[in-house]
Each structure stands twice: as C-alpha cells, then as structure tokens.
C-alpha cells in the first residue's frame, strides 16, 4: 500500500502520459510557446495536478518568448516530502548514451534546495532519480540556468525528464533543452501508434493460455499448464494494476487455490504490515477471532474487501480439510503499532529495562505523527536512535530473552523490533523512500523464507512492487533468488475500479481511460480473448510474429489514487515473467466505502 508521503514521487513512475494516436513524432514544446499547451490530448507533457500542487503555462512570465511553465504549491497539508511534478516520457534511451537536461529556473518563496529539473529512469538493477540541488533555489531568485548530466550504464526500462517542486512556493522553468547521445531532442519518436497485426495477434492466441473464469473454486483444468511455466520457483508474486479491481482479486484468489492445492505452496504474504497481517494467521489455522474484524486491523482500505475476505475464508476451509496447510502473514513495515504492542506484552511481564525503552519510544512516535515534516526532524532522528537501541538490546540479550520465551518467540520479537526500526527510518526518507520501503519488504520476505526453509511462498502486491527492476521489491528478490522468483503482472482494458478520486474521497465509480494504439491493452483487446495468461519465455527472436511483445509501449498502472493519466511507457517483458490479461473489470467490493 502507498503511504501519502511517498505517493507523489511514486506517481512520477506510475503515471506517464498516455498520448493520443499520432501519425508523426510530436514537438515536445521545451520553450512552452505552444498556445494550447494545456490541451493534454495533443502533447507529451503530463500536467496532472494533484495533492496540493498545480502546474500550467504562465503567459505573463517567461525567460524568453511569452510563456513559461509554472509549478506551485496551492493548498492543503504540506511536508518536505510532498512533491508537485510536470514530466515527459522521452521514449527509449540506450545504454552508454550521455544525457544532458538543462533549463532556466525562477523561484518565489521556495523552501527546498532540491527542485526544478529532474531525470528519472529504471533498469533491471537500479532506480535512478537525479534532481537539481542548490542553495540558490531556496527563497526568491531570478532566472538562472541549471543542468543535469548523466551517463547511462545499463539499458533503461523507461526514461522520464521533468520539473518538480518539493515543499512550498512557486517555480517557473523555461527554455529547456534535452540532449541524448550528442543529439539535441526536439521531438519524440515512439511506438504509440503501434497495433499488433492479425498475424501477431494470432500468434499470441496460439501461445497464450486461455483462462475460462476468474471466479474461485471452479477447478483447475485451464490452469494446469501454469505448472510447466512456473517450474520449481519458490516465490510466486501476484501483482495488480489497480488496488481496487474485483476480477483481478478474484483471479489472484483462484491462483492461490491452485498453488496451495496442486503445487505445495504453504505461505501467503500480502502487502500489509507484517505484525498486523500475522494476526490473521490464528484465524486461518485455528478459527480464532473474527476474520472481517482482523482484516480491518490491516489498516488499508485496499484489503478490506469481500474478495479478500472470500480468499481468507477459503484458506480457513482448506486448512480444515487436512489436504494441506497454508499460513497467512504480511511483509510491509509502514506502521509501528502492533510491533510495539507485541514487544510490550513480553517486556511488561519479564523485562523492566526494555519496558522503559518502549515507553519513551511510544511517546516519541505519538509526537512525530505519520510522517516527517519541517517541525519534527530531530524527533525522527531520535526515534531511529531509540529503535536501533531496542534492536541491539534483543541481539545482546538473546539468551536471557530466550529463557523467558523460546527460540521461535525470540525470533519473532526481534523481528518486531526490526519492523520498528524499518518504520522509523522510513519516516526520514524523502526522494527515494519508496525504494527503501521496497528493500525492507524484500528483506522481510527473505526473513519469512529463512524461517521456513522448506516452504514456498505466494506474494500479493501491486504490479509496481513485484516488478523485476532496480529499487523494487521484485528486483531485490530476483537478484537474491534468481529463477526461484517468478512474478505475474496483471493488465486490463476497461472497467471501473475502487480508488481515492481527485477529491481524495474513496470511490468505486472511477472509470478506466480508453486504451489507444500504442498500448499493450489495445492489442490484447483485439485478440477477442476475455482472459488469458502469457509467459514471456515463449517469445522467440526467430519468430517475427512474437517480437512485438518485447516492444516498449504503454500499459495501465494505477495505484491507490485515481489519475487522469494512467499509463506507463515500459518494456513489459523486462518487468514480468508472465502476465494475466483480463479484458473488463469492475470495482472491488470495499467495506470502507461510505454507504
């Protein structure tokens, strides 16, 4: 789940512009002189306005000509991690190229020294975000030229340049210039008019696995071929292209049934706080507690759905049959509450020294609140120090704590102390905090597997987290486990979904944008298949009709917020081992919606 304080930067990655059909390459308007710049249907720039920031062209202020781009903080709660953006997907940039991005910047009442121009790209091993940083950007400053330069050492999976504003104030930018591989870019060439030919679609239909239904408890006949595709993988990661699509959740439930019933998977872990999610395990194993109430204890609205509850009830039923055992846990680390409570239960009866440490930390967390801002930096730093002290206490007093408990309980308490530290450090992150979160989630998955060396695990998370790219949980796990990690991304062509709308209200009325040529979904829709599974290992460089599946194109990728621009321009075959396409979806049945 996405916490507010890193959601804005995450949107840079997820919500790249979906340009309409273009027969020619488009002028990228680096001097902002095109009169209809704000008409997003005709240009590559993304001017999505959300979360307290507004981006537009300004006809009254310019470095040269009559217009510039203005980006400003306008209202609402603000902390130094909040960010406004306007950005451009520049298409394919190649390995070993040099990229220079420059422009003129003017500031008024700004509060951050990192703003203006940025470059962002992802590779299989890293996630790069570079931004102009200078003391001269703080406060009020007239036009001055700035430049970013970067050498591309690995093949990028996407490449974005743009303008950003952290904190409060206003900035203007003008006369931008982008130089790639020694060539000044004036226009963008891409695959955004591509549509798979009849032969190419026919090849896909012959080589994909048609799925008969997304509904769970409908047998596995159509899923049997997945066994060969998955092979001996120990980790299966199931993605989702929104956090609120009913058919996607149902299909994931059906896959969980198949993996547990037929392939021997025994652990299920969801993108939710580890201690809170683990509370559900007693219900899954022993029927203790109320499943719906326990689900509410996982905080986020995304999992408080009938679809997830149905899967939990199936797990309980499966465990009662005696045909196998599946356990339930989480791998996220964004909250301290239950981790602190778990340690306190031990300390209050057995360890007064530890209890005092916990009291001071609990008070500190209350004072800090959900995120770092300009008023609590020192408190965040102090909380990190205290969490490190508590974790060290567990390490240095292992024998004593084990005598009061047992080895298994000691390991769990120590892991809760680790979650406290992860959560506290997360509060200090600004530019790359989602990368830190993903690295922690990967570490938590590794911990679960190390504690269960003979087990196989199913991961449930957003598409973005399971990607096999640098800075993502999936990238970290792929590097660690190699072919033992196998991920399945989800795509859909049309429908509604549950998410927070532009008014920041949770809604199940959000409508997916129409797909256009140049998107994977557009060509997938033209196959006429309502639902299918495809493994990218089947792409053959010697078979011309298969190679289109390795192109860089748009695909829909929505998080917890409904966005105007839903598409990301990527090499899908580099992100996922396989995908499941569902042509039409509906909004999840979320218990958190206002009735």
CSV table of C-alpha atoms in Angstrom, one decimal, residues 23-358:
chain,number,residue,atom,x,y,z
A,23,UNK,CA,1.0,9.7,-37.1
A,24,UNK,CA,4.1,11.8,-36.7
A,25,UNK,CA,6.6,12.4,-33.9
A,26,UNK,CA,5.4,15.2,-31.6
A,27,UNK,CA,7.1,18.5,-30.7
A,28,UNK,CA,7.9,18.4,-27.0
A,29,UNK,CA,7.5,22.2,-26.5
A,30,UNK,CA,10.6,22.8,-24.4
A,31,UNK,CA,10.1,26.5,-24.6
A,32,UNK,CA,6.4,26.3,-23.7
A,33,UNK,CA,5.3,28.7,-26.5
A,34,UNK,CA,2.6,26.4,-28.0
A,35,UNK,CA,-0.6,28.1,-27.2
A,36,UNK,CA,-2.7,25.0,-26.5
A,37,UNK,CA,-0.1,23.5,-24.2
A,38,UNK,CA,-2.7,22.7,-21.5
A,39,UNK,CA,-4.5,20.5,-24.0
A,40,UNK,CA,-3.1,17.2,-22.9
A,41,UNK,CA,-4.7,15.3,-25.8
A,42,UNK,CA,-2.2,16.8,-28.2
A,43,UNK,CA,1.1,16.9,-26.3
A,44,UNK,CA,3.5,14.6,-24.5
A,45,UNK,CA,3.8,16.7,-21.3
A,46,UNK,CA,1.9,15.4,-18.3
A,47,UNK,CA,0.5,18.3,-16.3
A,48,UNK,CA,-1.6,16.2,-13.9
A,49,UNK,CA,-2.5,18.3,-10.9
A,50,UNK,CA,-2.9,16.6,-7.6
A,51,UNK,CA,-2.1,16.7,-3.9
A,52,UNK,CA,-1.7,20.4,-3.2
A,53,UNK,CA,0.2,21.3,-6.4
A,54,UNK,CA,-0.8,23.0,-9.7
A,55,UNK,CA,1.1,23.0,-13.0
A,56,UNK,CA,0.3,25.2,-16.0
A,57,UNK,CA,1.8,27.6,-18.5
A,58,UNK,CA,2.2,31.2,-17.5
A,59,UNK,CA,1.6,33.8,-20.2
A,60,UNK,CA,2.8,36.6,-18.1
A,61,UNK,CA,6.3,35.4,-17.0
A,62,UNK,CA,9.0,34.0,-19.3
A,63,UNK,CA,12.7,33.9,-19.6
A,64,UNK,CA,12.4,34.2,-23.3
A,65,UNK,CA,9.3,34.5,-25.5
A,66,UNK,CA,5.9,34.9,-23.9
A,67,UNK,CA,5.3,31.8,-21.8
A,68,UNK,CA,7.0,29.5,-19.3
A,69,UNK,CA,5.9,26.6,-17.2
A,70,UNK,CA,4.7,27.4,-13.7
A,71,UNK,CA,4.6,24.8,-10.9
A,72,UNK,CA,3.3,25.9,-7.5
A,73,UNK,CA,2.1,24.7,-4.1
A,74,UNK,CA,-1.5,25.9,-3.7
A,75,UNK,CA,-3.2,24.4,-0.6
A,76,UNK,CA,-3.5,21.6,1.9
A,77,UNK,CA,-1.2,19.9,4.4
A,78,UNK,CA,2.4,20.0,3.3
A,79,UNK,CA,5.6,18.4,4.5
A,80,UNK,CA,9.1,18.4,2.9
A,81,UNK,CA,8.3,15.0,1.2
A,82,UNK,CA,5.4,16.3,-0.8
A,83,UNK,CA,6.1,16.9,-4.4
A,84,UNK,CA,4.5,18.5,-7.5
A,85,UNK,CA,5.5,17.5,-11.0
A,86,UNK,CA,5.2,18.1,-14.7
A,87,UNK,CA,7.0,15.5,-16.7
A,88,UNK,CA,7.7,14.0,-20.1
A,89,UNK,CA,8.4,10.4,-21.2
A,90,UNK,CA,11.1,10.7,-23.8
A,91,UNK,CA,10.9,7.1,-25.1
A,92,UNK,CA,13.8,4.8,-25.5
A,93,UNK,CA,17.2,5.9,-24.3
A,94,UNK,CA,20.1,3.4,-25.0
A,95,UNK,CA,22.9,2.1,-22.8
A,96,UNK,CA,26.2,4.0,-23.0
A,97,UNK,CA,24.4,7.2,-24.1
A,98,UNK,CA,25.1,10.5,-22.3
A,99,UNK,CA,22.0,12.6,-21.4
A,100,UNK,CA,22.0,16.3,-20.6
A,101,UNK,CA,18.9,18.2,-19.5
A,102,UNK,CA,19.1,21.9,-18.9
A,103,UNK,CA,16.9,24.9,-18.5
A,104,UNK,CA,16.3,28.3,-16.7
A,105,UNK,CA,14.6,28.4,-13.3
A,106,UNK,CA,13.0,31.2,-11.4
A,107,UNK,CA,11.8,30.8,-7.7
A,108,UNK,CA,9.5,32.6,-5.3
A,109,UNK,CA,9.2,31.7,-1.6
A,110,UNK,CA,10.5,28.1,-2.1
A,111,UNK,CA,11.5,26.1,0.9
A,112,UNK,CA,13.6,23.3,-0.6
A,113,UNK,CA,17.1,23.3,-2.2
A,114,UNK,CA,16.1,20.4,-4.5
A,115,UNK,CA,13.7,21.3,-7.2
A,116,UNK,CA,13.4,22.3,-10.8
A,117,UNK,CA,14.8,19.8,-13.3
A,118,UNK,CA,14.9,16.0,-12.7
A,119,UNK,CA,15.8,12.9,-14.6
A,120,UNK,CA,14.4,9.5,-13.6
A,121,UNK,CA,14.8,6.0,-15.1
A,122,UNK,CA,14.7,2.4,-14.1
A,123,UNK,CA,16.9,-0.6,-15.1
A,124,UNK,CA,16.9,-4.2,-14.0
A,125,UNK,CA,19.3,-3.5,-11.2
A,126,UNK,CA,18.7,0.1,-10.1
A,127,UNK,CA,16.3,3.1,-9.9
A,128,UNK,CA,17.8,6.5,-10.7
A,129,UNK,CA,16.4,9.8,-9.6
A,130,UNK,CA,18.5,12.9,-10.1
A,131,UNK,CA,17.3,16.4,-9.3
A,132,UNK,CA,18.9,19.8,-9.4
A,133,UNK,CA,20.2,20.7,-5.9
A,134,UNK,CA,21.4,24.2,-5.0
A,135,UNK,CA,21.1,26.6,-2.1
A,136,UNK,CA,20.3,29.3,-4.6
A,137,UNK,CA,17.0,27.6,-5.3
A,138,UNK,CA,15.7,28.4,-1.8
A,139,UNK,CA,13.6,31.6,-1.4
A,140,UNK,CA,13.3,34.2,-4.2
A,141,UNK,CA,15.7,34.1,-7.1
A,142,UNK,CA,15.6,35.4,-10.7
A,143,UNK,CA,16.2,33.3,-13.8
A,144,UNK,CA,19.3,31.2,-13.7
A,145,UNK,CA,20.4,28.3,-15.9
A,146,UNK,CA,20.8,24.8,-14.4
A,147,UNK,CA,21.9,21.5,-15.9
A,148,UNK,CA,21.7,17.8,-15.1
A,149,UNK,CA,24.0,15.3,-16.8
A,150,UNK,CA,24.1,11.5,-16.5
A,151,UNK,CA,25.8,8.6,-18.3
A,152,UNK,CA,23.6,5.6,-18.9
A,153,UNK,CA,25.5,2.5,-17.9
A,154,UNK,CA,22.6,0.0,-18.2
A,155,UNK,CA,19.6,-0.4,-20.5
A,156,UNK,CA,16.8,1.8,-19.2
A,157,UNK,CA,13.3,0.3,-19.0
A,158,UNK,CA,11.8,3.8,-19.1
A,159,UNK,CA,13.2,7.3,-19.2
A,160,UNK,CA,11.5,10.4,-17.8
A,161,UNK,CA,12.6,14.1,-17.6
A,162,UNK,CA,10.6,16.8,-16.0
A,163,UNK,CA,10.1,19.6,-13.5
A,164,UNK,CA,9.5,19.1,-9.8
A,165,UNK,CA,8.8,21.2,-6.7
A,166,UNK,CA,9.3,19.9,-3.1
A,167,UNK,CA,7.8,21.8,-0.3
A,168,UNK,CA,6.1,25.2,-0.7
A,169,UNK,CA,6.5,28.2,-3.1
A,170,UNK,CA,6.4,28.7,-6.8
A,171,UNK,CA,8.9,27.9,-9.6
A,172,UNK,CA,9.0,28.9,-13.3
A,173,UNK,CA,11.0,27.0,-15.9
A,174,UNK,CA,11.7,27.9,-19.5
A,175,UNK,CA,14.0,27.2,-22.5
A,176,UNK,CA,14.5,23.5,-21.6
A,177,UNK,CA,17.0,21.6,-23.7
A,178,UNK,CA,17.4,17.8,-23.8
A,179,UNK,CA,20.5,16.3,-25.4
A,180,UNK,CA,20.7,12.5,-25.8
A,181,UNK,CA,23.8,10.8,-27.2
A,182,UNK,CA,25.1,14.2,-28.5
A,183,UNK,CA,21.8,14.9,-30.3
A,184,UNK,CA,19.5,17.7,-29.3
A,185,UNK,CA,16.0,16.4,-29.0
A,186,UNK,CA,13.2,18.4,-30.5
A,187,UNK,CA,10.6,15.7,-31.0
A,188,UNK,CA,9.7,12.3,-29.5
A,189,UNK,CA,9.6,9.1,-31.7
A,190,UNK,CA,7.9,6.1,-30.2
A,191,UNK,CA,5.6,3.1,-30.6
A,192,UNK,CA,2.4,5.0,-29.7
A,193,UNK,CA,0.7,4.2,-33.0
A,194,UNK,CA,1.5,0.5,-32.9
A,195,UNK,CA,-1.2,-2.1,-33.2
A,196,UNK,CA,-0.4,-5.8,-33.4
A,197,UNK,CA,-1.2,-7.2,-36.8
A,198,UNK,CA,-3.6,-10.1,-37.4
A,199,UNK,CA,-0.6,-12.5,-37.7
A,200,UNK,CA,0.9,-11.2,-34.4
A,201,UNK,CA,-2.4,-11.5,-32.6
A,202,UNK,CA,-2.9,-14.9,-34.0
A,203,UNK,CA,0.5,-16.0,-32.7
A,204,UNK,CA,-0.4,-14.7,-29.2
A,205,UNK,CA,-3.7,-16.6,-29.2
A,206,UNK,CA,-1.9,-19.8,-30.2
A,207,UNK,CA,0.7,-19.4,-27.4
A,208,UNK,CA,-1.2,-18.0,-24.5
A,209,UNK,CA,-3.3,-19.9,-22.0
A,210,UNK,CA,-7.0,-19.0,-22.3
A,211,UNK,CA,-8.5,-18.7,-18.8
A,212,UNK,CA,-12.1,-19.8,-18.5
A,213,UNK,CA,-13.1,-17.8,-15.4
A,214,UNK,CA,-11.7,-15.5,-12.7
A,215,UNK,CA,-14.1,-17.0,-10.2
A,216,UNK,CA,-12.5,-19.1,-7.5
A,217,UNK,CA,-13.5,-22.7,-6.7
A,218,UNK,CA,-14.1,-23.6,-10.3
A,219,UNK,CA,-11.5,-26.3,-10.8
A,220,UNK,CA,-8.0,-26.1,-12.3
A,221,UNK,CA,-8.2,-27.6,-15.7
A,222,UNK,CA,-7.3,-24.4,-17.5
A,223,UNK,CA,-4.6,-23.6,-15.0
A,224,UNK,CA,-2.7,-26.9,-15.3
A,225,UNK,CA,-0.2,-25.6,-18.0
A,226,UNK,CA,1.0,-23.0,-15.4
A,227,UNK,CA,2.9,-25.8,-13.6
A,228,UNK,CA,5.3,-26.0,-16.5
A,229,UNK,CA,5.7,-22.2,-16.8
A,230,UNK,CA,6.3,-21.7,-13.0
A,231,UNK,CA,8.6,-24.7,-12.8
A,232,UNK,CA,10.4,-25.1,-9.4
A,233,UNK,CA,10.1,-21.4,-8.4
A,234,UNK,CA,9.8,-21.0,-4.7
A,235,UNK,CA,8.4,-17.5,-4.7
A,236,UNK,CA,5.3,-16.6,-6.8
A,237,UNK,CA,4.5,-12.9,-6.8
A,238,UNK,CA,1.0,-11.9,-8.0
A,239,UNK,CA,0.6,-8.2,-9.0
A,240,UNK,CA,-2.4,-6.0,-9.7
A,241,UNK,CA,-2.7,-3.0,-12.0
A,242,UNK,CA,-5.1,-1.2,-9.6
A,243,UNK,CA,-5.6,-1.6,-5.8
A,244,UNK,CA,-9.3,-2.0,-6.4
A,245,UNK,CA,-10.3,-4.3,-9.3
A,246,UNK,CA,-12.7,-7.1,-8.3
A,247,UNK,CA,-11.9,-9.6,-11.1
A,248,UNK,CA,-8.1,-9.2,-10.5
A,249,UNK,CA,-8.6,-10.0,-6.8
A,250,UNK,CA,-10.8,-13.0,-7.7
A,251,UNK,CA,-8.2,-14.3,-10.2
A,252,UNK,CA,-5.5,-14.0,-7.7
A,253,UNK,CA,-7.6,-15.9,-5.2
A,254,UNK,CA,-8.1,-18.6,-7.8
A,255,UNK,CA,-4.3,-18.8,-8.4
A,256,UNK,CA,-3.8,-19.0,-4.6
A,257,UNK,CA,-6.1,-22.0,-4.6
A,258,UNK,CA,-4.2,-23.7,-7.4
A,259,UNK,CA,-0.8,-23.0,-6.0
A,260,UNK,CA,-1.7,-24.3,-2.5
A,261,UNK,CA,-3.8,-27.2,-3.6
A,262,UNK,CA,-1.7,-28.5,-6.5
A,263,UNK,CA,1.8,-27.1,-6.2
A,264,UNK,CA,2.5,-27.3,-2.5
A,265,UNK,CA,2.7,-23.6,-1.6
A,266,UNK,CA,2.2,-23.1,2.2
A,267,UNK,CA,2.7,-19.4,3.0
A,268,UNK,CA,0.7,-16.5,1.8
A,269,UNK,CA,2.1,-13.0,2.4
A,270,UNK,CA,0.3,-9.7,1.5
A,271,UNK,CA,1.4,-6.1,1.0
A,272,UNK,CA,0.4,-5.2,4.5
A,273,UNK,CA,2.2,-4.6,7.8
A,274,UNK,CA,3.8,-7.8,8.9
A,275,UNK,CA,2.7,-7.9,12.6
A,276,UNK,CA,-0.9,-6.8,11.8
A,277,UNK,CA,-1.3,-9.3,8.9
A,278,UNK,CA,0.1,-12.1,11.0
A,279,UNK,CA,-2.8,-11.6,13.5
A,280,UNK,CA,-5.0,-13.3,10.8
A,281,UNK,CA,-2.9,-16.4,11.0
A,282,UNK,CA,-4.6,-17.7,14.1
A,283,UNK,CA,-7.9,-17.5,12.3
A,284,UNK,CA,-6.6,-19.2,9.2
A,285,UNK,CA,-5.0,-22.1,11.3
A,286,UNK,CA,-7.4,-22.4,14.2
A,287,UNK,CA,-10.5,-20.3,13.6
A,288,UNK,CA,-9.7,-17.9,16.4
A,289,UNK,CA,-11.2,-14.4,16.1
A,290,UNK,CA,-13.5,-12.6,13.6
A,291,UNK,CA,-12.0,-12.7,10.1
A,292,UNK,CA,-13.6,-9.4,9.0
A,293,UNK,CA,-12.5,-7.5,12.1
A,294,UNK,CA,-9.0,-8.9,11.8
A,295,UNK,CA,-9.0,-7.7,8.1
A,296,UNK,CA,-9.9,-4.2,9.3
A,297,UNK,CA,-6.8,-4.3,11.5
A,298,UNK,CA,-4.6,-4.3,8.4
A,299,UNK,CA,-5.3,-0.5,8.1
A,300,UNK,CA,-5.6,0.0,4.4
A,301,UNK,CA,-9.0,0.1,2.6
A,302,UNK,CA,-7.5,-1.9,-0.3
A,303,UNK,CA,-7.7,-5.2,1.5
A,304,UNK,CA,-10.9,-4.5,3.3
A,305,UNK,CA,-12.9,-6.2,0.5
A,306,UNK,CA,-15.3,-9.0,0.0
A,307,UNK,CA,-12.9,-10.5,-2.5
A,308,UNK,CA,-10.0,-10.7,0.0
A,309,UNK,CA,-12.4,-11.9,2.8
A,310,UNK,CA,-13.6,-14.7,0.5
A,311,UNK,CA,-10.0,-15.8,0.0
A,312,UNK,CA,-9.3,-15.8,3.7
A,313,UNK,CA,-12.4,-18.0,4.3
A,314,UNK,CA,-11.2,-20.4,1.6
A,315,UNK,CA,-7.9,-20.6,3.4
A,316,UNK,CA,-9.6,-21.5,6.6
A,317,UNK,CA,-11.7,-24.1,4.9
A,318,UNK,CA,-8.6,-25.6,3.1
A,319,UNK,CA,-6.8,-25.9,6.4
A,320,UNK,CA,-9.8,-27.8,7.9
A,321,UNK,CA,-9.8,-30.4,5.1
A,322,UNK,CA,-6.4,-31.8,6.1
A,323,UNK,CA,-5.2,-31.7,2.5
A,324,UNK,CA,-2.6,-29.2,3.3
A,325,UNK,CA,-1.8,-26.1,5.5
A,326,UNK,CA,-1.4,-22.5,4.4
A,327,UNK,CA,-0.3,-19.7,6.7
A,328,UNK,CA,-1.1,-16.0,6.4
A,329,UNK,CA,1.3,-13.1,7.0
A,330,UNK,CA,2.4,-9.8,5.6
A,331,UNK,CA,5.7,-8.2,4.5
A,332,UNK,CA,5.2,-4.4,4.8
A,333,UNK,CA,6.6,-2.2,7.5
A,334,UNK,CA,4.9,1.2,7.5
A,335,UNK,CA,3.3,1.2,11.0
A,336,UNK,CA,4.8,0.7,14.5
A,337,UNK,CA,1.6,0.0,16.4
A,338,UNK,CA,1.3,-3.8,16.7
A,339,UNK,CA,5.1,-4.4,16.6
A,340,UNK,CA,5.4,-2.1,19.6
A,341,UNK,CA,2.5,-3.8,21.3
A,342,UNK,CA,3.9,-7.3,20.7
A,343,UNK,CA,7.2,-6.4,22.3
A,344,UNK,CA,5.5,-4.7,25.2
A,345,UNK,CA,3.5,-7.8,26.0
A,346,UNK,CA,6.8,-9.6,26.6
A,347,UNK,CA,8.5,-6.7,28.4
A,348,UNK,CA,5.7,-5.8,30.8
A,349,UNK,CA,5.9,-9.3,32.4
A,350,UNK,CA,9.6,-10.0,32.1
A,351,UNK,CA,11.9,-7.1,31.4
A,352,UNK,CA,11.6,-3.7,33.1
A,353,UNK,CA,14.7,-2.3,31.3
A,354,UNK,CA,13.1,-3.0,27.9
A,355,UNK,CA,9.7,-1.7,29.1
A,356,UNK,CA,11.2,1.7,29.9
A,357,UNK,CA,12.8,1.9,26.5
A,358,UNK,CA,9.4,1.1,24.9
